[in-house]
Coordinates of C-alpha atoms in Angstrom, one line a residue:
M1 CA -0.2 0.2 0.1
R2 CA 1.3 3.5 -1.2
I3 CA 0.8 5.9 1.6
V4 CA 0.2 9.4 -0.6
Y5 CA 2.3 12.5 0.8
L6 CA 4.2 10.4 3.4
D7 CA 7.4 12.0 2.6
E8 CA 6.0 15.4 2.6
S9 CA 4.0 14.4 6.2
V10 CA 7.7 13.3 7.9
A11 CA 9.0 16.4 6.3
L12 CA 6.5 19.1 7.5
M13 CA 6.4 17.6 10.6
A14 CA 9.9 17.1 11.2
K15 CA 10.5 21.1 10.5
Y16 CA 8.0 22.4 13.2
N17 CA 7.9 20.1 15.8
K18 CA 11.9 21.2 16.6
E19 CA 10.5 24.8 17.3
K20 CA 8.8 25.2 20.6
R21 CA 6.8 28.1 19.6
Y22 CA 5.0 25.2 17.2
K23 CA 5.8 21.9 19.5
I24 CA 3.3 19.3 19.7
G25 CA 3.4 16.7 22.5
Y26 CA 3.8 13.0 21.6
C27 CA 5.6 13.7 18.1
S28 CA 9.2 12.9 17.9
L29 CA 11.5 15.2 16.6
K30 CA 13.7 12.6 14.6
P31 CA 12.1 11.6 10.9
N32 CA 12.6 8.2 11.1
S33 CA 10.7 7.7 14.0
I34 CA 8.3 10.2 12.8
R35 CA 7.9 7.9 9.6
K36 CA 7.5 4.7 11.7
D37 CA 4.9 6.3 14.1
L38 CA 3.0 7.4 10.8
I39 CA 2.9 4.2 9.0
E40 CA 1.5 2.5 12.2
S41 CA -1.2 5.1 12.2
F42 CA -2.1 4.7 8.7
E43 CA -1.8 1.1 9.4
D44 CA -4.7 1.2 12.4
E45 CA -8.0 1.1 10.8
E46 CA -9.5 3.3 14.0
N47 CA -6.6 6.1 13.3
K48 CA -7.1 9.0 10.7
T49 CA -4.4 11.4 9.4
I50 CA -6.1 14.9 7.7
G51 CA -3.8 16.9 5.4
M52 CA -4.8 19.9 3.7
I53 CA -3.4 20.9 0.2
E54 CA -2.9 23.6 -1.7
Q55 CA -1.9 23.7 -5.4
G56 CA -0.6 20.3 -5.2
K57 CA 1.6 20.9 -1.9
L58 CA 0.8 19.4 1.6
I59 CA 0.5 22.6 3.9
G60 CA -1.2 21.3 6.9
I61 CA -1.4 17.7 8.7
I62 CA -2.8 16.8 12.0
D63 CA -2.8 12.8 13.0
L64 CA -5.5 11.8 15.1
Q65 CA -5.3 8.9 17.4
V66 CA -8.5 7.4 17.8
D67 CA -9.8 5.1 20.6
L68 CA -13.3 4.3 19.7
E69 CA -14.1 2.3 23.1
K70 CA -13.1 5.7 25.1
Q71 CA -14.6 8.0 22.5
V72 CA -11.5 9.7 22.9
I73 CA -9.0 11.5 20.1
E74 CA -5.7 12.8 20.7
M75 CA -4.4 15.2 18.1
I76 CA -1.0 15.2 17.2
G77 CA -0.8 18.6 15.4
P78 CA -1.8 20.7 13.7
F79 CA 1.5 21.2 12.0
I80 CA 0.9 24.2 9.4
D81 CA 3.4 25.2 6.9
R82 CA 2.6 28.7 7.5
E83 CA 4.7 31.8 9.2
E84 CA 2.0 34.5 9.6
E85 CA -0.2 34.1 12.6
N86 CA -3.8 35.1 11.1
E87 CA -2.9 32.3 8.0
W88 CA -1.7 29.7 10.2
L89 CA -5.1 30.3 12.9
S90 CA -7.1 30.2 9.6
I91 CA -5.7 27.1 8.3
A92 CA -5.5 25.3 11.5
N93 CA -8.8 26.5 12.4
E94 CA -10.3 25.3 9.0
M95 CA -8.8 21.6 9.3
C96 CA -9.8 21.4 12.9
Q97 CA -13.6 22.1 12.1
F98 CA -13.8 20.0 9.3
I99 CA -12.4 17.1 11.9
F100 CA -15.3 17.6 14.5
E101 CA -17.4 18.1 11.5
A102 CA -16.5 14.4 9.9
L103 CA -15.9 12.5 13.1
G104 CA -18.9 13.9 15.4
F105 CA -19.3 16.0 18.5
T106 CA -19.4 12.6 20.9
Y107 CA -15.6 12.6 21.2
K108 CA -13.2 14.1 23.4
Y109 CA -10.7 16.0 21.6
L110 CA -6.9 16.2 23.5
F111 CA -4.1 18.1 23.0
F112 CA -0.7 18.2 24.4
I113 CA 0.5 21.7 23.4
H114 CA 4.7 23.1 24.6
Q115 CA 4.3 25.9 27.1
E116 CA 5.6 28.2 24.7
N117 CA 3.6 27.0 21.9
Q118 CA 1.7 30.2 22.0
I119 CA -0.4 30.2 18.7
N120 CA -1.8 26.8 19.3
K121 CA -2.9 28.4 22.5
K122 CA -4.3 30.8 20.7
L123 CA -6.3 28.4 18.2
L124 CA -7.1 26.2 21.1
K125 CA -8.9 29.6 23.0
N126 CA -10.6 30.4 20.2
L127 CA -12.1 26.6 20.0
G128 CA -13.2 26.7 23.1
A129 CA -10.6 24.3 24.5
T130 CA -10.4 24.0 28.6
S131 CA -7.5 23.0 30.5
R132 CA -6.4 19.7 31.6
G133 CA -3.6 20.6 33.8
H134 CA 0.3 21.1 33.0
E135 CA 3.0 18.4 32.8
Y136 CA 7.0 18.1 32.4
V137 CA 8.7 15.9 30.1
L138 CA 11.7 14.8 31.7
E139 CA 14.6 13.1 30.3
L140 CA 17.6 10.9 31.6
K141 CA 20.7 10.5 29.6
K142 CA 22.7 7.3 29.9
E143 CA 25.9 9.3 31.2
N144 CA 23.7 11.0 34.0
V145 CA 22.1 8.0 35.7
K146 CA 22.7 8.4 39.7
V147 CA 21.7 5.1 40.8
Q148 CA 23.2 2.1 40.9
L149 CA 21.5 -0.9 38.8
L150 CA 20.9 -3.4 41.3
S151 CA 17.0 -4.4 40.9
K152 CA 16.7 -7.9 41.5
R153 CA 13.5 -7.7 43.7
I154 CA 11.4 -6.9 40.5
V155 CA 10.9 -9.2 37.6
E156 CA 9.1 -9.5 34.1
A157 CA 5.5 -10.0 34.4
S158 CA 4.2 -13.3 33.7
Q159 CA 0.5 -14.3 32.6
N160 CA -0.7 -15.3 36.0
V161 CA -0.2 -11.3 36.8
Y162 CA -1.8 -9.9 33.8
E163 CA -5.3 -9.7 35.4
E164 CA -4.1 -8.3 38.6
V165 CA -2.1 -5.6 37.1
R166 CA -5.0 -4.8 34.4
T167 CA -7.5 -4.3 37.3
F168 CA -5.0 -2.0 39.3
H169 CA -4.1 -0.2 36.4
D170 CA -7.6 1.1 35.4
T171 CA -8.1 2.0 39.1
I172 CA -5.2 4.1 39.6
W173 CA -5.1 5.5 35.7
P174 CA -8.8 5.9 34.8
G175 CA -9.2 7.1 31.2
V176 CA -5.5 7.3 30.4
Y177 CA -4.4 6.7 26.8
Y178 CA -3.8 3.3 27.4
S179 CA -6.4 0.9 29.6
G180 CA -5.1 -2.4 31.1
K181 CA -5.9 -4.2 28.4
Q182 CA -3.9 -2.5 25.8
I183 CA -0.8 -2.6 28.0
I184 CA -1.1 -6.5 28.2
E185 CA -2.0 -6.5 24.4
K186 CA 1.3 -4.2 23.7
L187 CA 3.8 -6.7 25.1
T188 CA 6.1 -7.1 22.5
H189 CA 10.0 -7.0 21.9
S190 CA 9.7 -3.2 22.1
H191 CA 7.2 -2.9 25.3
Q192 CA 8.0 -4.6 28.5
L193 CA 6.2 -4.7 31.8
F194 CA 7.7 -5.4 35.6
I195 CA 6.1 -6.0 38.6
A196 CA 7.1 -6.0 42.3
K197 CA 5.8 -8.5 44.2
N198 CA 5.2 -10.2 47.7
N199 CA 3.5 -12.9 49.3
Q200 CA 1.8 -13.6 45.8
E201 CA 0.1 -9.8 45.8
L202 CA 1.4 -7.5 43.1
E203 CA 2.6 -4.3 45.0
G204 CA 3.5 -2.3 42.0
Y205 CA 4.3 -2.1 38.3
V206 CA 6.5 -0.3 35.5
F207 CA 5.4 -0.3 31.9
V208 CA 8.0 1.0 29.6
Q209 CA 9.0 0.9 25.7
K210 CA 11.6 0.9 23.4
Q211 CA 11.8 3.4 20.6
L212 CA 14.9 2.5 18.7
E213 CA 14.1 5.0 16.0
A214 CA 14.3 7.6 18.2
E215 CA 17.5 6.3 20.2
S216 CA 15.5 6.4 23.1
G217 CA 13.2 4.6 25.5
Y218 CA 10.1 5.7 27.3
I219 CA 8.7 5.1 30.6
H220 CA 4.7 4.9 30.4
F221 CA 3.3 4.0 33.8
L222 CA 4.9 3.5 37.1
A223 CA 2.5 2.8 40.2
V224 CA 2.7 1.5 43.5
K225 CA -0.1 0.6 45.6
E226 CA -1.0 2.7 48.2
R227 CA -0.5 0.4 51.3
Y228 CA 3.2 -0.4 49.9
R229 CA 4.5 3.3 49.5
K230 CA 7.5 4.7 51.2
Q231 CA 9.3 1.2 51.0
G232 CA 11.5 2.0 48.3
I233 CA 9.1 -0.1 45.8
G234 CA 9.0 3.0 43.6
K235 CA 12.6 3.4 43.1
A236 CA 13.5 -0.5 42.3
L237 CA 10.9 -0.3 39.5
L238 CA 12.0 2.7 38.4
T239 CA 15.8 1.4 38.4
K240 CA 14.7 -1.5 36.9
A241 CA 13.1 0.7 34.1
I242 CA 16.3 2.1 33.5
E243 CA 18.7 -0.9 33.6
Y244 CA 16.3 -2.7 31.1
L245 CA 16.2 0.1 28.4
F246 CA 19.9 1.1 28.7
E247 CA 21.1 -2.4 28.1
E248 CA 20.0 -1.3 24.7
S249 CA 23.1 0.4 23.3
Q250 CA 21.2 2.1 20.4
I251 CA 19.1 3.8 23.4
K252 CA 20.8 7.2 24.5
K253 CA 17.9 8.7 26.7
I254 CA 15.1 8.0 28.5
S255 CA 11.9 9.9 28.9
L256 CA 8.6 10.3 30.7
C257 CA 6.0 12.3 31.5
V258 CA 4.7 13.8 34.9
E259 CA 2.2 16.2 36.1
V260 CA 3.9 19.5 37.6
L261 CA 1.9 19.2 41.1
N262 CA 3.1 15.3 41.6
E263 CA 6.2 16.6 43.8
T264 CA 6.9 13.3 45.3
A265 CA 7.4 11.3 41.7
I266 CA 9.4 14.5 40.4
Q267 CA 11.8 14.3 43.2
L268 CA 12.0 10.7 43.1
Y269 CA 13.0 11.0 39.1
F270 CA 15.3 14.1 40.2
D271 CA 17.0 11.5 42.6
V272 CA 18.0 9.1 39.7
G273 CA 19.3 11.7 37.2
F274 CA 16.0 13.1 35.2
E275 CA 16.2 16.8 34.3
V276 CA 13.3 18.5 32.3
E277 CA 13.3 18.3 29.1
N278 CA 10.1 20.5 28.4
A279 CA 6.9 21.5 30.0
Y280 CA 3.2 21.0 28.2
T281 CA -0.1 21.9 28.9
A282 CA -2.9 19.6 28.0
Y283 CA -6.2 20.6 26.8
Q284 CA -9.4 19.1 25.7
I285 CA -12.5 19.9 23.6
Q286 CA -15.8 18.0 24.2
H287 CA -18.8 19.4 22.9
K288 CA -22.2 19.6 24.4
E289 CA -24.9 17.7 22.6

């Protein structure tokens, strides 16, 4: 299957996402990684990619990560090949309105915008979006690891704990981008799940991904049951995740996302060497019936 405008889409997203004034969360900086993500998105029947063509040239693109079950759409974009603000806003608004009308008003539309991306903030204000909070993306480089990598207590999850992990995940992270069921379905050579368990009871888990095209790893979720907190389990899970991801020679850095107000988690990440890479604001648009 030939994907129309694939090269142009990759080039457009890579060009603008490297600038903080246009930067969108959950979009890579490296063209090869963007290409892989777009191909995977095109192959998923639920997802959509919307482009605007002018005189045969791609001038705008938004990639849509659609979750039919949750009725949620994550908007990766818009990326618009225009510098003049009013023209940028006009094209972006036209594309978003097309999406709302084409896909319907029952969805919750989510955006993840860099805090210096003022033009997208203006667009979202015009569209009636509301803020869902502020988040840091933290980064750990291999040479900056401050923790001794001895995490023998943490083990790879096996099938007999999948249901327990799924239930705990959906309880502590309701409505997030991956459900507990989706985490289990994604367990492959690139995604891995580690757990802490004592006396046959789950204490906590960490879910990670190798992103070799981007030369990076990503920690999606880390959680410890409340009664087991402040016992070093969170740090042990984090250490195992770091150990596992940096075993891959191609991986040069590890990233994760954390709410700005979650000071306890941020301190844990700082203690092992993570630093703030970027700051984002999450927005949502949910039309009333």
